[in-house]
Amino acid sequence: MYREITRHLEFENKLLCAFRQSEFYVVFQPQYYTENKRLAGCEVLMRWKDTEGMISPGKFIPVAEEIGLIVQMGEWVLREACRVKKKLPVDLMMSVNVSSVQLMTPGFTKMVEKILKEYNVKGEEVELEITESVLISSFETVLDILKELKRMNVRVAIDDFGTGFSSLSYLWKLPIDTLKIDKSFIDDIHTNSNKRRLVDTIISMSHDFSMRVVAEGVENIVQLNYMKESKCDIIQGFLWGRPVEENEYIKLC
């Protein structure tokens, strides 16, 4: 236990130092309209590379949430997204993940509004992705926050939809613009009939609520063809594009 606690504290300190020393950077996961492969925008992802190599977000994000650093990290990622947004030759959506810790921090919406004004970015050109879990834990508070974001015309997406304890009542009570189907539903969609029915239902239901659907993790032509047949609006995944750095993404636009 002592060794484990020591390793954890060392990693916390390493994470804090890395952020202060600007060891983090962002990459851009392209998103394409399923019907015609036209670029729709991107998801902005945080990366950390130190002297030992790449460190997985799955390792550092939970620790950043635990020590509260995720609030500063999230603000930095949004700033980076808006900074790059101003360089693009065309208007494309920038999707940014928001931690539940960051979302529930007092002053979150004011921070978003300040950054949008600072970079002169329209609210409708930014989409904030939240997870289902935060809806369950603090529904009324989240509802007020999302209403404030909609006042600024900022779009809201539910990330990894279907992996949590979803309640369909959220879909009409909350101002949601996009549902993102988790990669786990896409992986074996060509062999799993239950997942196909579930994906079809999510897409149909979303369109009934005037929401768009993004399929994550589309990596082969079979998955792509199924997304086309199911009328999924947008896809992201290695088939059409891996995450790229700033200059490469600007060239794509």
Short mmCIF file of N, CA and C in Angstrom, two decimals, residues 99-249:
data_model
loop_
_atom_site.label_atom_id
_atom_site.label_comp_id
_atom_site.label_asym_id
_atom_site.label_seq_id
_atom_site.Cartn_x
_atom_site.Cartn_y
_atom_site.Cartn_z
N SER A 99 -14.92 17.67 -18.53
CA SER A 99 -15.00 16.79 -17.37
C SER A 99 -16.18 17.19 -16.48
N SER A 100 -16.75 16.22 -15.80
CA SER A 100 -17.83 16.51 -14.86
C SER A 100 -17.35 17.45 -13.75
N VAL A 101 -16.08 17.29 -13.36
CA VAL A 101 -15.51 18.17 -12.33
C VAL A 101 -15.45 19.60 -12.84
N GLN A 102 -15.02 19.76 -14.08
CA GLN A 102 -14.95 21.09 -14.67
C GLN A 102 -16.33 21.70 -14.86
N LEU A 103 -17.27 20.89 -15.35
CA LEU A 103 -18.62 21.38 -15.60
C LEU A 103 -19.27 21.92 -14.34
N MET A 104 -19.04 21.24 -13.20
CA MET A 104 -19.68 21.60 -11.95
C MET A 104 -18.91 22.67 -11.16
N THR A 105 -17.81 23.15 -11.71
CA THR A 105 -17.03 24.19 -11.04
C THR A 105 -17.75 25.54 -11.16
N PRO A 106 -17.95 26.26 -10.07
CA PRO A 106 -18.59 27.57 -10.15
C PRO A 106 -17.87 28.48 -11.14
N GLY A 107 -18.66 29.15 -11.96
CA GLY A 107 -18.08 30.07 -12.94
C GLY A 107 -17.73 29.42 -14.26
N PHE A 108 -18.12 28.15 -14.45
CA PHE A 108 -17.77 27.46 -15.69
C PHE A 108 -18.32 28.17 -16.92
N THR A 109 -19.60 28.51 -16.92
CA THR A 109 -20.21 29.13 -18.10
C THR A 109 -19.62 30.52 -18.36
N LYS A 110 -19.27 31.23 -17.31
CA LYS A 110 -18.65 32.55 -17.49
C LYS A 110 -17.28 32.39 -18.13
N MET A 111 -16.56 31.33 -17.74
CA MET A 111 -15.25 31.06 -18.35
C MET A 111 -15.40 30.79 -19.84
N VAL A 112 -16.39 29.97 -20.21
CA VAL A 112 -16.63 29.67 -21.62
C VAL A 112 -16.96 30.94 -22.39
N GLU A 113 -17.84 31.73 -21.84
CA GLU A 113 -18.25 32.98 -22.50
C GLU A 113 -17.06 33.92 -22.69
N LYS A 114 -16.21 34.01 -21.68
CA LYS A 114 -15.04 34.89 -21.75
C LYS A 114 -14.10 34.46 -22.86
N ILE A 115 -13.85 33.15 -22.97
CA ILE A 115 -12.93 32.66 -24.00
C ILE A 115 -13.51 32.87 -25.39
N LEU A 116 -14.79 32.62 -25.57
CA LEU A 116 -15.42 32.84 -26.88
C LEU A 116 -15.30 34.30 -27.31
N LYS A 117 -15.51 35.20 -26.37
CA LYS A 117 -15.40 36.63 -26.68
C LYS A 117 -13.95 37.01 -26.95
N GLU A 118 -13.04 36.44 -26.19
CA GLU A 118 -11.62 36.76 -26.34
C GLU A 118 -11.11 36.40 -27.73
N TYR A 119 -11.58 35.27 -28.28
CA TYR A 119 -11.13 34.82 -29.59
C TYR A 119 -12.14 35.13 -30.70
N ASN A 120 -13.21 35.81 -30.33
CA ASN A 120 -14.25 36.18 -31.29
C ASN A 120 -14.79 34.96 -32.04
N VAL A 121 -15.10 33.91 -31.28
CA VAL A 121 -15.65 32.67 -31.83
C VAL A 121 -17.14 32.60 -31.49
N LYS A 122 -17.95 32.25 -32.48
CA LYS A 122 -19.38 32.13 -32.26
C LYS A 122 -19.69 30.87 -31.44
N GLY A 123 -20.69 30.99 -30.57
CA GLY A 123 -21.06 29.86 -29.73
C GLY A 123 -21.46 28.63 -30.51
N GLU A 124 -22.17 28.84 -31.63
CA GLU A 124 -22.66 27.72 -32.42
C GLU A 124 -21.54 26.97 -33.15
N GLU A 125 -20.32 27.49 -33.11
CA GLU A 125 -19.19 26.82 -33.75
C GLU A 125 -18.40 25.96 -32.76
N VAL A 126 -18.87 25.91 -31.52
CA VAL A 126 -18.21 25.12 -30.48
C VAL A 126 -19.22 24.14 -29.88
N GLU A 127 -18.78 22.90 -29.71
CA GLU A 127 -19.63 21.88 -29.10
C GLU A 127 -18.91 21.30 -27.89
N LEU A 128 -19.57 21.33 -26.74
CA LEU A 128 -18.98 20.79 -25.52
C LEU A 128 -19.55 19.40 -25.27
N GLU A 129 -18.67 18.43 -25.08
CA GLU A 129 -19.08 17.04 -24.89
C GLU A 129 -19.06 16.68 -23.41
N ILE A 130 -20.20 16.20 -22.91
CA ILE A 130 -20.29 15.76 -21.53
C ILE A 130 -20.71 14.29 -21.51
N THR A 131 -20.49 13.62 -20.38
CA THR A 131 -20.85 12.21 -20.28
C THR A 131 -22.20 12.04 -19.59
N GLU A 132 -22.77 10.86 -19.77
CA GLU A 132 -24.07 10.57 -19.16
C GLU A 132 -24.02 10.58 -17.64
N SER A 133 -22.89 10.19 -17.08
CA SER A 133 -22.80 10.04 -15.62
C SER A 133 -23.10 11.34 -14.89
N VAL A 134 -22.68 12.47 -15.45
CA VAL A 134 -22.90 13.75 -14.77
C VAL A 134 -24.39 14.10 -14.74
N LEU A 135 -25.15 13.61 -15.72
CA LEU A 135 -26.59 13.87 -15.74
C LEU A 135 -27.29 13.17 -14.59
N ILE A 136 -26.82 11.97 -14.28
CA ILE A 136 -27.45 11.18 -13.24
C ILE A 136 -27.16 11.76 -11.86
N SER A 137 -25.93 12.22 -11.65
CA SER A 137 -25.52 12.66 -10.32
C SER A 137 -26.08 14.03 -9.94
N SER A 138 -26.22 14.94 -10.92
CA SER A 138 -26.62 16.31 -10.58
C SER A 138 -27.51 16.88 -11.68
N PHE A 139 -28.66 16.25 -11.91
CA PHE A 139 -29.47 16.60 -13.07
C PHE A 139 -29.91 18.07 -13.06
N GLU A 140 -30.48 18.53 -11.97
CA GLU A 140 -31.03 19.90 -11.93
C GLU A 140 -29.94 20.94 -12.12
N THR A 141 -28.80 20.72 -11.47
CA THR A 141 -27.69 21.67 -11.61
C THR A 141 -27.18 21.69 -13.04
N VAL A 142 -27.01 20.50 -13.62
CA VAL A 142 -26.54 20.41 -14.99
C VAL A 142 -27.53 21.06 -15.95
N LEU A 143 -28.81 20.89 -15.69
CA LEU A 143 -29.84 21.50 -16.54
C LEU A 143 -29.67 23.01 -16.59
N ASP A 144 -29.44 23.63 -15.44
CA ASP A 144 -29.24 25.08 -15.39
C ASP A 144 -27.99 25.49 -16.16
N ILE A 145 -26.93 24.70 -16.02
CA ILE A 145 -25.68 25.01 -16.72
C ILE A 145 -25.87 24.91 -18.23
N LEU A 146 -26.54 23.85 -18.67
CA LEU A 146 -26.74 23.66 -20.11
C LEU A 146 -27.65 24.75 -20.69
N LYS A 147 -28.63 25.18 -19.93
CA LYS A 147 -29.50 26.28 -20.39
C LYS A 147 -28.69 27.55 -20.58
N GLU A 148 -27.73 27.78 -19.68
CA GLU A 148 -26.88 28.96 -19.80
C GLU A 148 -25.99 28.85 -21.03
N LEU A 149 -25.48 27.65 -21.30
CA LEU A 149 -24.67 27.46 -22.50
C LEU A 149 -25.49 27.69 -23.76
N LYS A 150 -26.74 27.23 -23.75
CA LYS A 150 -27.60 27.44 -24.92
C LYS A 150 -27.92 28.91 -25.12
N ARG A 151 -27.94 29.67 -24.03
CA ARG A 151 -28.14 31.11 -24.16
C ARG A 151 -27.01 31.72 -24.99
N MET A 152 -25.83 31.11 -24.90
CA MET A 152 -24.67 31.57 -25.68
C MET A 152 -24.60 30.88 -27.03
N ASN A 153 -25.60 30.05 -27.34
CA ASN A 153 -25.66 29.27 -28.58
C ASN A 153 -24.59 28.19 -28.68
N VAL A 154 -23.95 27.86 -27.54
CA VAL A 154 -22.96 26.78 -27.53
C VAL A 154 -23.68 25.44 -27.64
N ARG A 155 -23.18 24.59 -28.52
CA ARG A 155 -23.79 23.28 -28.72
C ARG A 155 -23.34 22.31 -27.62
N VAL A 156 -24.20 21.32 -27.34
CA VAL A 156 -23.90 20.35 -26.29
C VAL A 156 -24.09 18.94 -26.85
N ALA A 157 -23.11 18.07 -26.57
CA ALA A 157 -23.18 16.67 -27.03
C ALA A 157 -23.07 15.74 -25.83
N ILE A 158 -23.76 14.60 -25.92
CA ILE A 158 -23.60 13.53 -24.94
C ILE A 158 -22.60 12.54 -25.52
N ASP A 159 -21.45 12.42 -24.86
CA ASP A 159 -20.38 11.55 -25.34
C ASP A 159 -20.60 10.12 -24.88
N ASP A 160 -20.14 9.16 -25.69
CA ASP A 160 -20.22 7.73 -25.35
C ASP A 160 -21.64 7.31 -24.99
N PHE A 161 -22.61 7.81 -25.73
CA PHE A 161 -24.01 7.52 -25.40
C PHE A 161 -24.27 6.02 -25.44
N GLY A 162 -24.99 5.55 -24.43
CA GLY A 162 -25.35 4.14 -24.36
C GLY A 162 -24.50 3.32 -23.44
N THR A 163 -23.37 3.89 -22.97
CA THR A 163 -22.47 3.13 -22.10
C THR A 163 -22.80 3.33 -20.63
N GLY A 164 -23.56 4.38 -20.32
CA GLY A 164 -23.93 4.64 -18.93
C GLY A 164 -25.35 4.19 -18.66
N PHE A 165 -25.89 4.67 -17.56
CA PHE A 165 -27.27 4.33 -17.19
C PHE A 165 -28.18 5.40 -17.76
N SER A 166 -28.46 5.28 -19.04
CA SER A 166 -29.20 6.31 -19.75
C SER A 166 -30.67 6.34 -19.34
N SER A 167 -31.20 7.54 -19.31
CA SER A 167 -32.63 7.71 -19.14
C SER A 167 -33.14 8.53 -20.33
N LEU A 168 -34.08 7.97 -21.06
CA LEU A 168 -34.55 8.66 -22.25
C LEU A 168 -35.22 9.99 -21.92
N SER A 169 -35.67 10.13 -20.68
CA SER A 169 -36.32 11.39 -20.29
C SER A 169 -35.35 12.56 -20.38
N TYR A 170 -34.03 12.28 -20.26
CA TYR A 170 -33.05 13.35 -20.37
C TYR A 170 -33.09 14.00 -21.75
N LEU A 171 -33.40 13.22 -22.75
CA LEU A 171 -33.27 13.71 -24.12
C LEU A 171 -34.25 14.83 -24.45
N TRP A 172 -35.40 14.83 -23.81
CA TRP A 172 -36.32 15.93 -24.10
C TRP A 172 -36.31 17.00 -23.02
N LYS A 173 -35.72 16.70 -21.86
CA LYS A 173 -35.63 17.69 -20.80
C LYS A 173 -34.40 18.58 -20.95
N LEU A 174 -33.36 18.04 -21.57
CA LEU A 174 -32.10 18.76 -21.69
C LEU A 174 -31.91 19.33 -23.10
N PRO A 175 -31.25 20.49 -23.20
CA PRO A 175 -30.98 21.08 -24.52
C PRO A 175 -29.76 20.42 -25.18
N ILE A 176 -29.97 19.21 -25.69
CA ILE A 176 -28.89 18.44 -26.29
C ILE A 176 -28.96 18.56 -27.81
N ASP A 177 -27.79 18.74 -28.44
CA ASP A 177 -27.73 18.89 -29.89
C ASP A 177 -27.23 17.62 -30.58
N THR A 178 -26.37 16.86 -29.90
CA THR A 178 -25.69 15.73 -30.54
C THR A 178 -25.58 14.54 -29.59
N LEU A 179 -25.77 13.35 -30.14
CA LEU A 179 -25.46 12.12 -29.42
C LEU A 179 -24.29 11.45 -30.12
N LYS A 180 -23.29 11.03 -29.35
CA LYS A 180 -22.14 10.33 -29.91
C LYS A 180 -22.23 8.86 -29.52
N ILE A 181 -22.33 8.00 -30.51
CA ILE A 181 -22.42 6.56 -30.26
C ILE A 181 -21.03 6.03 -29.94
N ASP A 182 -20.90 5.36 -28.81
CA ASP A 182 -19.60 4.87 -28.36
C ASP A 182 -19.03 3.83 -29.32
N LYS A 183 -17.70 3.82 -29.40
CA LYS A 183 -16.98 2.89 -30.28
C LYS A 183 -17.32 1.43 -29.98
N SER A 184 -17.63 1.12 -28.74
CA SER A 184 -17.92 -0.27 -28.38
C SER A 184 -19.13 -0.82 -29.11
N PHE A 185 -20.05 0.05 -29.53
CA PHE A 185 -21.21 -0.38 -30.29
C PHE A 185 -20.89 -0.56 -31.77
N ILE A 186 -19.83 0.11 -32.22
CA ILE A 186 -19.48 0.10 -33.64
C ILE A 186 -18.55 -1.08 -33.97
N ASP A 187 -17.72 -1.49 -33.01
CA ASP A 187 -16.66 -2.46 -33.27
C ASP A 187 -17.13 -3.72 -34.01
N ASP A 188 -18.18 -4.36 -33.49
CA ASP A 188 -18.63 -5.62 -34.10
C ASP A 188 -20.06 -5.51 -34.61
N ILE A 189 -20.39 -4.35 -35.14
CA ILE A 189 -21.77 -4.11 -35.58
C ILE A 189 -22.16 -5.03 -36.73
N HIS A 190 -21.19 -5.50 -37.49
CA HIS A 190 -21.50 -6.36 -38.64
C HIS A 190 -21.81 -7.79 -38.22
N THR A 191 -21.51 -8.16 -36.97
CA THR A 191 -21.77 -9.53 -36.52
C THR A 191 -22.75 -9.60 -35.34
N ASN A 192 -23.01 -8.48 -34.71
CA ASN A 192 -23.86 -8.46 -33.53
C ASN A 192 -25.19 -7.79 -33.85
N SER A 193 -26.23 -8.59 -34.01
CA SER A 193 -27.53 -8.05 -34.41
C SER A 193 -28.15 -7.17 -33.33
N ASN A 194 -27.87 -7.48 -32.06
CA ASN A 194 -28.41 -6.65 -30.98
C ASN A 194 -27.83 -5.24 -31.02
N LYS A 195 -26.53 -5.15 -31.29
CA LYS A 195 -25.91 -3.83 -31.38
C LYS A 195 -26.43 -3.08 -32.59
N ARG A 196 -26.68 -3.78 -33.68
CA ARG A 196 -27.23 -3.11 -34.87
C ARG A 196 -28.59 -2.51 -34.54
N ARG A 197 -29.43 -3.29 -33.86
CA ARG A 197 -30.76 -2.77 -33.52
C ARG A 197 -30.66 -1.57 -32.58
N LEU A 198 -29.72 -1.65 -31.64
CA LEU A 198 -29.54 -0.55 -30.70
C LEU A 198 -29.06 0.71 -31.41
N VAL A 199 -28.09 0.56 -32.31
CA VAL A 199 -27.58 1.71 -33.06
C VAL A 199 -28.68 2.31 -33.92
N ASP A 200 -29.45 1.47 -34.59
CA ASP A 200 -30.56 1.96 -35.41
C ASP A 200 -31.55 2.76 -34.57
N THR A 201 -31.83 2.25 -33.38
CA THR A 201 -32.78 2.92 -32.49
C THR A 201 -32.25 4.27 -32.03
N ILE A 202 -30.96 4.32 -31.67
CA ILE A 202 -30.37 5.58 -31.23
C ILE A 202 -30.43 6.62 -32.34
N ILE A 203 -30.10 6.21 -33.55
CA ILE A 203 -30.10 7.16 -34.68
C ILE A 203 -31.51 7.65 -34.97
N SER A 204 -32.46 6.74 -35.04
CA SER A 204 -33.84 7.11 -35.32
C SER A 204 -34.40 8.03 -34.24
N MET A 205 -34.17 7.66 -32.99
CA MET A 205 -34.66 8.45 -31.87
C MET A 205 -34.03 9.84 -31.87
N SER A 206 -32.74 9.92 -32.12
CA SER A 206 -32.05 11.21 -32.15
C SER A 206 -32.62 12.12 -33.22
N HIS A 207 -32.87 11.57 -34.38
CA HIS A 207 -33.43 12.39 -35.46
C HIS A 207 -34.84 12.85 -35.12
N ASP A 208 -35.59 12.02 -34.41
CA ASP A 208 -36.93 12.43 -33.97
C ASP A 208 -36.86 13.62 -33.02
N PHE A 209 -35.77 13.70 -32.26
CA PHE A 209 -35.57 14.81 -31.32
C PHE A 209 -34.76 15.94 -31.95
N SER A 210 -34.57 15.88 -33.26
CA SER A 210 -33.82 16.90 -34.01
C SER A 210 -32.38 17.01 -33.54
N MET A 211 -31.81 15.88 -33.16
CA MET A 211 -30.40 15.84 -32.79
C MET A 211 -29.61 15.14 -33.89
N ARG A 212 -28.37 15.53 -34.02
CA ARG A 212 -27.52 14.83 -34.97
C ARG A 212 -26.78 13.71 -34.25
N VAL A 213 -26.27 12.74 -35.01
CA VAL A 213 -25.60 11.57 -34.44
C VAL A 213 -24.19 11.47 -35.01
N VAL A 214 -23.24 11.26 -34.11
CA VAL A 214 -21.85 11.03 -34.49
C VAL A 214 -21.46 9.62 -34.07
N ALA A 215 -20.95 8.82 -34.99
CA ALA A 215 -20.47 7.48 -34.67
C ALA A 215 -18.96 7.53 -34.46
N GLU A 216 -18.51 7.06 -33.30
CA GLU A 216 -17.09 7.05 -32.99
C GLU A 216 -16.45 5.71 -33.37
N GLY A 217 -15.20 5.76 -33.74
CA GLY A 217 -14.45 4.53 -33.96
C GLY A 217 -14.80 3.77 -35.22
N VAL A 218 -15.15 4.47 -36.29
CA VAL A 218 -15.42 3.80 -37.57
C VAL A 218 -14.07 3.52 -38.23
N GLU A 219 -13.74 2.23 -38.35
CA GLU A 219 -12.39 1.85 -38.77
C GLU A 219 -12.34 0.96 -40.00
N ASN A 220 -13.50 0.55 -40.54
CA ASN A 220 -13.46 -0.26 -41.76
C ASN A 220 -14.67 0.04 -42.62
N ILE A 221 -14.64 -0.43 -43.85
CA ILE A 221 -15.66 -0.11 -44.84
C ILE A 221 -17.01 -0.71 -44.49
N VAL A 222 -17.01 -1.85 -43.81
CA VAL A 222 -18.28 -2.48 -43.40
C VAL A 222 -19.01 -1.57 -42.41
N GLN A 223 -18.28 -1.06 -41.44
CA GLN A 223 -18.87 -0.15 -40.46
C GLN A 223 -19.37 1.12 -41.14
N LEU A 224 -18.57 1.64 -42.06
CA LEU A 224 -18.96 2.85 -42.78
C LEU A 224 -20.25 2.63 -43.55
N ASN A 225 -20.33 1.54 -44.29
CA ASN A 225 -21.53 1.27 -45.08
C ASN A 225 -22.76 1.14 -44.20
N TYR A 226 -22.59 0.52 -43.04
CA TYR A 226 -23.74 0.39 -42.15
C TYR A 226 -24.18 1.76 -41.63
N MET A 227 -23.23 2.62 -41.31
CA MET A 227 -23.56 3.97 -40.84
C MET A 227 -24.29 4.76 -41.93
N LYS A 228 -23.89 4.53 -43.18
CA LYS A 228 -24.59 5.19 -44.29
C LYS A 228 -26.02 4.69 -44.40
N GLU A 229 -26.18 3.37 -44.34
CA GLU A 229 -27.52 2.78 -44.44
C GLU A 229 -28.43 3.23 -43.30
N SER A 230 -27.84 3.42 -42.13
CA SER A 230 -28.62 3.81 -40.96
C SER A 230 -28.85 5.31 -40.86
N LYS A 231 -28.31 6.06 -41.83
CA LYS A 231 -28.48 7.52 -41.88
C LYS A 231 -27.79 8.24 -40.73
N CYS A 232 -26.67 7.68 -40.26
CA CYS A 232 -25.88 8.37 -39.25
C CYS A 232 -25.30 9.64 -39.88
N ASP A 233 -25.35 10.74 -39.18
CA ASP A 233 -24.98 12.03 -39.77
C ASP A 233 -23.48 12.18 -39.99
N ILE A 234 -22.69 11.84 -38.97
CA ILE A 234 -21.26 12.13 -38.98
C ILE A 234 -20.50 10.93 -38.42
N ILE A 235 -19.32 10.67 -38.97
CA ILE A 235 -18.47 9.62 -38.41
C ILE A 235 -17.09 10.19 -38.08
N GLN A 236 -16.45 9.54 -37.12
CA GLN A 236 -15.04 9.81 -36.87
C GLN A 236 -14.37 8.48 -36.59
N GLY A 237 -13.13 8.36 -36.98
CA GLY A 237 -12.43 7.09 -36.80
C GLY A 237 -11.28 6.97 -37.76
N PHE A 238 -10.49 5.92 -37.58
CA PHE A 238 -9.25 5.77 -38.34
C PHE A 238 -9.48 5.51 -39.83
N LEU A 239 -10.69 5.07 -40.22
CA LEU A 239 -10.93 4.79 -41.63
C LEU A 239 -10.73 6.05 -42.48
N TRP A 240 -11.29 7.16 -42.04
CA TRP A 240 -11.19 8.40 -42.81
C TRP A 240 -10.20 9.41 -42.23
N GLY A 241 -9.72 9.17 -41.03
CA GLY A 241 -8.75 10.13 -40.50
C GLY A 241 -8.39 9.90 -39.05
N ARG A 242 -7.09 9.81 -38.81
CA ARG A 242 -6.58 9.73 -37.45
C ARG A 242 -6.39 11.13 -36.88
N PRO A 243 -6.25 11.25 -35.56
CA PRO A 243 -5.95 12.57 -34.98
C PRO A 243 -4.68 13.16 -35.57
N VAL A 244 -4.72 14.43 -35.89
CA VAL A 244 -3.56 15.09 -36.50
C VAL A 244 -3.24 16.36 -35.71
N GLU A 245 -2.03 16.85 -35.87
CA GLU A 245 -1.62 18.06 -35.19
C GLU A 245 -2.14 19.29 -35.95
N GLU A 246 -1.94 20.44 -35.33
CA GLU A 246 -2.56 21.68 -35.80
C GLU A 246 -2.36 21.98 -37.27
N ASN A 247 -1.12 21.99 -37.73
CA ASN A 247 -0.84 22.37 -39.13
C ASN A 247 -1.50 21.41 -40.13
N GLU A 248 -1.50 20.10 -39.79
CA GLU A 248 -2.11 19.12 -40.67
C GLU A 248 -3.62 19.32 -40.74
N TYR A 249 -4.21 19.65 -39.58
CA TYR A 249 -5.68 19.85 -39.59
C TYR A 249 -6.05 21.08 -40.40
#
